[in-house]
């Protein structure tokens, strides 16, 4: 018993306390009712009267010693933590969290949506894995017609009816089937074409389709809508030009050009010295397409357009290589602050 007391006394003196956790360990070992020191008091009950007298005092002294040491250790631990707090400068600016930013293509997509939403267009979605009917036939591309070669398509070998959509126009007929006119919708999404990758082309890219069908929709509505869009997107001095073109699903069809943002029409290498840059294809929805969508072309007319999001983003931020969008190089991506 005496030996045990001596051992514990040494431990109380030499126990290292550097943190709150150490202090708690000290308390559990020497102060708490279930600790080592208190268990000696239990042993004392079994001792003879003589021993009780002698050891009782020793144990009480030891208990006192442990309690005193605990108090002083407690004070010193508390002092060090509060003095740490005093040396902390709360006025220092915080270290900013790296939150990332939106991809430039998304910035452009959101801006396009914002502009058309104000004109009453909603946003619709369609499948990227598509059947021949929605991507081609319903859009008035006759089977085996050379117009299908305007878009180099990825087909699934086992089932030529399944393909990766080549344009967002595939959503048009789905929309017509699902809702009655008036239809006023834009359809952003990814499209795929079997093209060699270069600074100007990629095997996948993004488009926004637009469709407006109602009674008495005319070509002037198409022109005014896209003129408004061009001014909102590229600045109020932007001009537009419509060039006659051909698409199977529109008649008449037109290519939409905007005045070159770089040289303002004087001619530079971006606009190939023409002063104009193409941004979209468009036209009045072909009566066959309306019929395929279950809409009577005698009662309703409409216009449609389709534009490339990459193209618009490149013009907007003066980017000269399409590959940058999918290379995942953060030095490029983090330059775009998330302001739509
Ligand atoms: N789908 C066409 C393309 O990818 C673009 C297009 C042209 C869409 C005219 C239209 C349109 O809705 O009316 O080349």
GROMACS .gro file of C-alpha atoms and ligand atoms in nm:
model
  354
    1UNK     CA    1   0.000   0.000   0.000
    2UNK     CA    2   0.274   0.242   0.093
    3UNK     CA    3   0.451   0.168  -0.231
    4UNK     CA    4   0.140   0.236  -0.428
    5UNK     CA    5   0.102   0.572  -0.254
    6UNK     CA    6   0.459   0.667  -0.337
    7UNK     CA    7   0.415   0.571  -0.701
    8UNK     CA    8   0.101   0.779  -0.737
    9UNK     CA    9   0.268   1.073  -0.564
   10UNK     CA   10   0.547   1.065  -0.821
   11UNK     CA   11   0.301   1.046  -1.102
   12UNK     CA   12   0.102   1.343  -0.974
   13UNK     CA   13   0.422   1.545  -0.969
   14UNK     CA   14   0.553   1.441  -1.308
   15UNK     CA   15   0.231   1.407  -1.516
   16UNK     CA   16   0.277   1.621  -1.828
   17UNK     CA   17  -0.013   1.853  -1.909
   18UNK     CA   18   0.008   2.057  -2.229
   19UNK     CA   19  -0.351   2.070  -2.346
   20UNK     CA   20  -0.707   2.055  -2.229
   21UNK     CA   21  -0.714   1.686  -2.319
   22UNK     CA   22  -0.410   1.620  -2.097
   23UNK     CA   23  -0.578   1.809  -1.815
   24UNK     CA   24  -0.886   1.591  -1.848
   25UNK     CA   25  -0.668   1.280  -1.840
   26UNK     CA   26  -0.508   1.410  -1.518
   27UNK     CA   27  -0.852   1.469  -1.367
   28UNK     CA   28  -0.975   1.121  -1.453
   29UNK     CA   29  -0.664   0.956  -1.311
   30UNK     CA   30  -0.617   1.146  -0.985
   31UNK     CA   31  -0.928   1.346  -0.899
   32UNK     CA   32  -1.235   1.161  -1.022
   33UNK     CA   33  -1.412   0.918  -0.790
   34UNK     CA   34  -1.323   0.627  -1.015
   35UNK     CA   35  -0.957   0.733  -1.051
   36UNK     CA   36  -0.650   0.554  -0.914
   37UNK     CA   37  -0.608   0.779  -0.612
   38UNK     CA   38  -0.963   0.736  -0.491
   39UNK     CA   39  -0.940   0.361  -0.520
   40UNK     CA   40  -0.664   0.373  -0.253
   41UNK     CA   41  -0.925   0.505  -0.009
   42UNK     CA   42  -1.125   0.189  -0.075
   43UNK     CA   43  -0.820  -0.022   0.003
   44UNK     CA   44  -0.778   0.171   0.328
   45UNK     CA   45  -1.109   0.040   0.457
   46UNK     CA   46  -0.957  -0.309   0.473
   47UNK     CA   47  -0.646  -0.199   0.668
   48UNK     CA   48  -0.591  -0.234   1.045
   49UNK     CA   49  -0.671   0.054   1.283
   50UNK     CA   50  -0.301   0.132   1.321
   51UNK     CA   51  -0.246   0.151   0.948
   52UNK     CA   52  -0.560   0.352   0.898
   53UNK     CA   53  -0.424   0.625   1.124
   54UNK     CA   54  -0.092   0.642   0.950
   55UNK     CA   55  -0.198   0.602   0.592
   56UNK     CA   56  -0.516   0.804   0.621
   57UNK     CA   57  -0.321   1.123   0.668
   58UNK     CA   58  -0.078   1.039   0.389
   59UNK     CA   59  -0.365   0.974   0.152
   60UNK     CA   60  -0.541   1.295   0.247
   61UNK     CA   61  -0.220   1.487   0.188
   62UNK     CA   62  -0.181   1.321  -0.149
   63UNK     CA   63  -0.538   1.403  -0.240
   64UNK     CA   64  -0.475   1.765  -0.148
   65UNK     CA   65  -0.158   1.768  -0.354
   66UNK     CA   66  -0.339   1.633  -0.659
   67UNK     CA   67  -0.619   1.886  -0.623
   68UNK     CA   68  -0.376   2.176  -0.592
   69UNK     CA   69  -0.177   2.066  -0.892
   70UNK     CA   70  -0.498   2.027  -1.092
   71UNK     CA   71  -0.604   2.384  -1.008
   72UNK     CA   72  -0.274   2.535  -1.108
   73UNK     CA   73  -0.254   2.332  -1.429
   74UNK     CA   74  -0.607   2.437  -1.512
   75UNK     CA   75  -0.519   2.804  -1.470
   76UNK     CA   76  -0.211   2.785  -1.683
   77UNK     CA   77  -0.390   2.602  -1.966
   78UNK     CA   78  -0.668   2.861  -1.972
   79UNK     CA   79  -0.420   3.146  -1.976
   80UNK     CA   80  -0.231   3.014  -2.274
   81UNK     CA   81  -0.545   2.966  -2.482
   82UNK     CA   82  -0.679   3.312  -2.407
   83UNK     CA   83  -0.345   3.475  -2.482
   84UNK     CA   84  -0.346   3.295  -2.821
   85UNK     CA   85  -0.678   3.464  -2.882
   86UNK     CA   86  -0.530   3.804  -2.802
   87UNK     CA   87  -0.257   3.763  -3.064
   88UNK     CA   88  -0.514   3.670  -3.333
   89UNK     CA   89  -0.589   3.968  -3.563
   90UNK     CA   90  -0.962   3.958  -3.627
   91UNK     CA   91  -0.945   4.248  -3.871
   92UNK     CA   92  -0.735   4.051  -4.123
   93UNK     CA   93  -0.920   3.984  -4.451
   94UNK     CA   94  -1.041   3.625  -4.483
   95UNK     CA   95  -0.860   3.382  -4.711
   96UNK     CA   96  -1.106   3.355  -5.003
   97UNK     CA   97  -1.261   3.018  -5.078
   98UNK     CA   98  -1.202   2.895  -5.430
   99UNK     CA   99  -1.561   2.865  -5.545
  100UNK     CA  100  -1.498   2.829  -5.917
  101UNK     CA  101  -1.707   2.999  -6.186
  102UNK     CA  102  -1.949   2.917  -6.463
  103UNK     CA  103  -1.821   2.779  -6.792
  104UNK     CA  104  -1.822   3.050  -7.065
  105UNK     CA  105  -2.068   2.843  -7.272
  106UNK     CA  106  -2.308   2.837  -6.977
  107UNK     CA  107  -2.265   3.211  -6.927
  108UNK     CA  108  -2.374   3.262  -7.288
  109UNK     CA  109  -2.656   3.006  -7.261
  110UNK     CA  110  -2.797   3.180  -6.953
  111UNK     CA  111  -2.773   3.519  -7.124
  112UNK     CA  112  -2.957   3.388  -7.433
  113UNK     CA  113  -3.229   3.240  -7.212
  114UNK     CA  114  -3.260   3.566  -7.021
  115UNK     CA  115  -3.308   3.768  -7.341
  116UNK     CA  116  -3.571   3.536  -7.488
  117UNK     CA  117  -3.753   3.485  -7.159
  118UNK     CA  118  -3.824   3.858  -7.154
  119UNK     CA  119  -3.990   3.816  -7.494
  120UNK     CA  120  -4.218   3.545  -7.353
  121UNK     CA  121  -4.023   3.237  -7.467
  122UNK     CA  122  -3.998   2.941  -7.231
  123UNK     CA  123  -3.717   2.682  -7.227
  124UNK     CA  124  -3.765   2.324  -7.353
  125UNK     CA  125  -3.547   2.020  -7.367
  126UNK     CA  126  -3.511   1.716  -7.593
  127UNK     CA  127  -3.307   1.395  -7.621
  128UNK     CA  128  -2.948   1.387  -7.749
  129UNK     CA  129  -2.990   1.024  -7.857
  130UNK     CA  130  -3.257   1.058  -8.122
  131UNK     CA  131  -3.444   0.866  -8.391
  132UNK     CA  132  -3.429   0.944  -8.761
  133UNK     CA  133  -3.787   1.074  -8.765
  134UNK     CA  134  -3.738   1.360  -8.519
  135UNK     CA  135  -3.391   1.458  -8.639
  136UNK     CA  136  -3.461   1.438  -9.014
  137UNK     CA  137  -3.780   1.300  -9.164
  138UNK     CA  138  -4.030   1.504  -8.962
  139UNK     CA  139  -3.824   1.812  -9.048
  140UNK     CA  140  -3.891   1.756  -9.417
  141UNK     CA  141  -3.558   1.591  -9.500
  142UNK     CA  142  -3.674   1.327  -9.750
  143UNK     CA  143  -3.505   0.988  -9.713
  144UNK     CA  144  -3.190   0.957  -9.926
  145UNK     CA  145  -3.206   1.329  -9.999
  146UNK     CA  146  -2.866   1.498 -10.028
  147UNK     CA  147  -2.976   1.761  -9.775
  148UNK     CA  148  -2.905   1.503  -9.505
  149UNK     CA  149  -2.541   1.531  -9.597
  150UNK     CA  150  -2.538   1.894  -9.480
  151UNK     CA  151  -2.486   1.737  -9.139
  152UNK     CA  152  -2.238   1.454  -9.094
  153UNK     CA  153  -2.422   1.223  -8.862
  154UNK     CA  154  -2.309   0.967  -8.603
  155UNK     CA  155  -2.533   0.663  -8.649
  156UNK     CA  156  -2.547   0.352  -8.434
  157UNK     CA  157  -2.424   0.070  -8.660
  158UNK     CA  158  -2.664  -0.192  -8.525
  159UNK     CA  159  -2.969   0.029  -8.567
  160UNK     CA  160  -2.952   0.305  -8.828
  161UNK     CA  161  -3.271   0.453  -8.685
  162UNK     CA  162  -3.080   0.563  -8.375
  163UNK     CA  163  -2.840   0.856  -8.400
  164UNK     CA  164  -2.683   1.137  -8.203
  165UNK     CA  165  -2.884   1.447  -8.284
  166UNK     CA  166  -2.709   1.674  -8.531
  167UNK     CA  167  -2.906   1.983  -8.430
  168UNK     CA  168  -3.150   2.105  -8.166
  169UNK     CA  169  -3.421   2.126  -8.435
  170UNK     CA  170  -3.513   1.770  -8.327
  171UNK     CA  171  -3.711   1.922  -8.038
  172UNK     CA  172  -3.943   2.120  -8.271
  173UNK     CA  173  -4.184   1.840  -8.367
  174UNK     CA  174  -4.184   1.694  -8.015
  175UNK     CA  175  -4.298   2.034  -7.887
  176UNK     CA  176  -4.571   2.064  -8.151
  177UNK     CA  177  -4.699   1.718  -8.056
  178UNK     CA  178  -4.701   1.799  -7.686
  179UNK     CA  179  -4.859   2.142  -7.681
  180UNK     CA  180  -5.106   2.349  -7.876
  181UNK     CA  181  -5.015   2.688  -8.028
  182UNK     CA  182  -4.926   2.948  -7.927
  183UNK     CA  183  -4.582   2.790  -7.885
  184UNK     CA  184  -4.298   3.022  -7.797
  185UNK     CA  185  -3.995   2.827  -7.685
  186UNK     CA  186  -3.618   2.809  -7.698
  187UNK     CA  187  -3.432   2.479  -7.680
  188UNK     CA  188  -3.067   2.489  -7.577
  189UNK     CA  189  -2.855   2.172  -7.585
  190UNK     CA  190  -2.562   1.968  -7.709
  191UNK     CA  191  -2.542   1.835  -8.065
  192UNK     CA  192  -2.302   1.599  -8.243
  193UNK     CA  193  -2.146   1.584  -8.588
  194UNK     CA  194  -1.885   1.362  -8.741
  195UNK     CA  195  -1.638   1.640  -8.812
  196UNK     CA  196  -1.261   1.659  -8.781
  197UNK     CA  197  -1.164   1.863  -8.476
  198UNK     CA  198  -1.004   2.200  -8.550
  199UNK     CA  199  -1.008   2.558  -8.422
  200UNK     CA  200  -1.343   2.609  -8.599
  201UNK     CA  201  -1.518   2.269  -8.570
  202UNK     CA  202  -1.568   1.994  -8.314
  203UNK     CA  203  -1.748   1.659  -8.301
  204UNK     CA  204  -1.982   1.804  -8.041
  205UNK     CA  205  -2.102   2.159  -7.982
  206UNK     CA  206  -2.405   2.347  -7.855
  207UNK     CA  207  -2.702   2.514  -8.016
  208UNK     CA  208  -3.012   2.703  -7.916
  209UNK     CA  209  -3.321   2.639  -8.123
  210UNK     CA  210  -3.610   2.886  -8.124
  211UNK     CA  211  -3.969   2.825  -8.228
  212UNK     CA  212  -4.266   3.058  -8.238
  213UNK     CA  213  -4.601   2.931  -8.370
  214UNK     CA  214  -4.925   3.123  -8.353
  215UNK     CA  215  -5.189   3.277  -8.576
  216UNK     CA  216  -5.047   3.541  -8.811
  217UNK     CA  217  -4.679   3.501  -8.730
  218UNK     CA  218  -4.491   3.663  -9.017
  219UNK     CA  219  -4.138   3.709  -9.145
  220UNK     CA  220  -4.127   4.058  -8.992
  221UNK     CA  221  -4.172   3.897  -8.646
  222UNK     CA  222  -3.872   3.675  -8.715
  223UNK     CA  223  -3.661   3.968  -8.825
  224UNK     CA  224  -3.757   4.193  -8.535
  225UNK     CA  225  -3.707   3.920  -8.275
  226UNK     CA  226  -3.357   3.838  -8.397
  227UNK     CA  227  -3.267   4.205  -8.433
  228UNK     CA  228  -3.372   4.262  -8.074
  229UNK     CA  229  -3.168   3.959  -7.967
  230UNK     CA  230  -2.855   4.081  -8.151
  231UNK     CA  231  -2.874   4.425  -7.986
  232UNK     CA  232  -2.926   4.277  -7.639
  233UNK     CA  233  -2.647   4.023  -7.682
  234UNK     CA  234  -2.382   4.227  -7.862
  235UNK     CA  235  -2.470   4.592  -7.795
  236UNK     CA  236  -2.728   4.841  -7.918
  237UNK     CA  237  -2.528   4.950  -8.225
  238UNK     CA  238  -2.524   4.596  -8.367
  239UNK     CA  239  -2.685   4.561  -8.710
  240UNK     CA  240  -2.826   4.246  -8.865
  241UNK     CA  241  -2.845   4.122  -9.221
  242UNK     CA  242  -3.059   3.840  -9.361
  243UNK     CA  243  -2.912   3.633  -9.642
  244UNK     CA  244  -3.135   3.396  -9.844
  245UNK     CA  245  -3.049   3.035  -9.768
  246UNK     CA  246  -3.186   2.681  -9.778
  247UNK     CA  247  -3.303   2.453  -9.496
  248UNK     CA  248  -3.551   2.171  -9.563
  249UNK     CA  249  -3.763   2.263  -9.261
  250UNK     CA  250  -3.812   2.634  -9.338
  251UNK     CA  251  -3.947   2.821  -9.636
  252UNK     CA  252  -3.833   3.088  -9.699
  253UNK     CA  253  -3.503   3.042  -9.516
  254UNK     CA  254  -3.240   3.296  -9.420
  255UNK     CA  255  -2.897   3.308  -9.265
  256UNK     CA  256  -2.865   3.580  -8.998
  257UNK     CA  257  -2.545   3.785  -8.994
  258UNK     CA  258  -2.446   4.055  -8.746
  259UNK     CA  259  -2.216   4.347  -8.817
  260UNK     CA  260  -1.861   4.251  -8.717
  261UNK     CA  261  -1.792   4.340  -8.353
  262UNK     CA  262  -1.421   4.369  -8.411
  263UNK     CA  263  -1.400   4.609  -8.708
  264UNK     CA  264  -1.758   4.747  -8.696
  265UNK     CA  265  -1.813   4.669  -9.061
  266UNK     CA  266  -1.484   4.799  -9.202
  267UNK     CA  267  -1.345   4.451  -9.269
  268UNK     CA  268  -1.097   4.239  -9.068
  269UNK     CA  269  -0.980   3.877  -9.054
  270UNK     CA  270  -1.258   3.774  -8.810
  271UNK     CA  271  -1.527   3.865  -9.065
  272UNK     CA  272  -1.298   3.768  -9.355
  273UNK     CA  273  -1.308   4.131  -9.470
  274UNK     CA  274  -1.684   4.121  -9.534
  275UNK     CA  275  -1.790   4.329  -9.231
  276UNK     CA  276  -2.048   4.061  -9.137
  277UNK     CA  277  -2.042   3.748  -8.919
  278UNK     CA  278  -2.297   3.466  -8.937
  279UNK     CA  279  -2.473   3.380  -8.611
  280UNK     CA  280  -2.786   3.178  -8.697
  281UNK     CA  281  -3.000   2.996  -8.949
  282UNK     CA  282  -3.368   3.078  -8.959
  283UNK     CA  283  -3.689   3.082  -9.157
  284UNK     CA  284  -4.066   3.036  -9.166
  285UNK     CA  285  -4.161   2.686  -9.050
  286UNK     CA  286  -4.235   2.468  -9.355
  287UNK     CA  287  -4.603   2.360  -9.381
  288UNK     CA  288  -4.493   1.993  -9.394
  289UNK     CA  289  -4.319   2.032  -9.058
  290UNK     CA  290  -4.630   2.188  -8.904
  291UNK     CA  291  -4.837   1.899  -9.042
  292UNK     CA  292  -4.590   1.644  -8.900
  293UNK     CA  293  -4.635   1.813  -8.563
  294UNK     CA  294  -5.015   1.788  -8.591
  295UNK     CA  295  -5.064   2.162  -8.655
  296UNK     CA  296  -5.284   2.293  -8.938
  297UNK     CA  297  -5.067   2.518  -9.162
  298UNK     CA  298  -5.385   2.692  -9.287
  299UNK     CA  299  -5.456   2.813  -8.934
  300UNK     CA  300  -5.111   2.867  -8.789
  301UNK     CA  301  -4.775   2.993  -8.910
  302UNK     CA  302  -4.444   3.018  -8.732
  303UNK     CA  303  -4.076   3.099  -8.748
  304UNK     CA  304  -3.775   2.902  -8.627
  305UNK     CA  305  -3.410   2.971  -8.581
  306UNK     CA  306  -3.101   2.787  -8.463
  307UNK     CA  307  -2.773   2.932  -8.345
  308UNK     CA  308  -2.443   2.797  -8.219
  309UNK     CA  309  -2.357   2.880  -7.859
  310UNK     CA  310  -1.983   2.835  -7.922
  311UNK     CA  311  -1.996   3.082  -8.210
  312UNK     CA  312  -2.174   3.345  -8.001
  313UNK     CA  313  -1.939   3.292  -7.706
  314UNK     CA  314  -1.636   3.330  -7.933
  315UNK     CA  315  -1.768   3.659  -8.066
  316UNK     CA  316  -1.866   3.778  -7.721
  317UNK     CA  317  -1.528   3.716  -7.557
  318UNK     CA  318  -1.299   3.729  -7.866
  319UNK     CA  319  -1.199   3.363  -7.841
  320UNK     CA  320  -1.029   3.227  -8.150
  321UNK     CA  321  -1.019   2.850  -8.089
  322UNK     CA  322  -1.323   2.630  -8.030
  323UNK     CA  323  -1.114   2.356  -7.870
  324UNK     CA  324  -1.051   2.572  -7.565
  325UNK     CA  325  -1.408   2.511  -7.449
  326UNK     CA  326  -1.358   2.139  -7.393
  327UNK     CA  327  -0.991   2.114  -7.299
  328UNK     CA  328  -1.060   2.180  -6.931
  329UNK     CA  329  -0.764   2.415  -6.892
  330UNK     CA  330  -0.838   2.614  -6.576
  331UNK     CA  331  -0.608   2.897  -6.688
  332UNK     CA  332  -0.860   2.960  -6.967
  333UNK     CA  333  -1.177   2.878  -6.773
  334UNK     CA  334  -1.113   3.089  -6.467
  335UNK     CA  335  -1.095   3.410  -6.669
  336UNK     CA  336  -1.474   3.415  -6.694
  337UNK     CA  337  -1.632   3.581  -6.396
  338UNK     CA  338  -1.977   3.448  -6.329
  339UNK     CA  339  -2.164   3.749  -6.455
  340UNK     CA  340  -2.428   3.663  -6.711
  341LIG     N1  341  -3.067   2.319  -8.762
  341LIG     C1  342  -2.986   2.408  -8.841
  341LIG     C2  343  -2.842   2.366  -8.835
  341LIG     O1  344  -2.804   2.301  -8.742
  341LIG     C3  345  -2.999   2.551  -8.794
  341LIG     C4  346  -3.135   2.605  -8.819
  341LIG     C5  347  -3.160   2.672  -8.939
  341LIG     C6  348  -3.236   2.590  -8.727
  341LIG     C7  349  -3.285   2.725  -8.966
  341LIG     C8  350  -3.363   2.643  -8.753
  341LIG     C9  351  -3.385   2.710  -8.872
  341LIG     O2  352  -3.465   2.633  -8.668
  341LIG     O3  353  -3.509   2.762  -8.896
  341LIG     O4  354  -2.767   2.399  -8.922
   0.00000   0.00000   0.00000
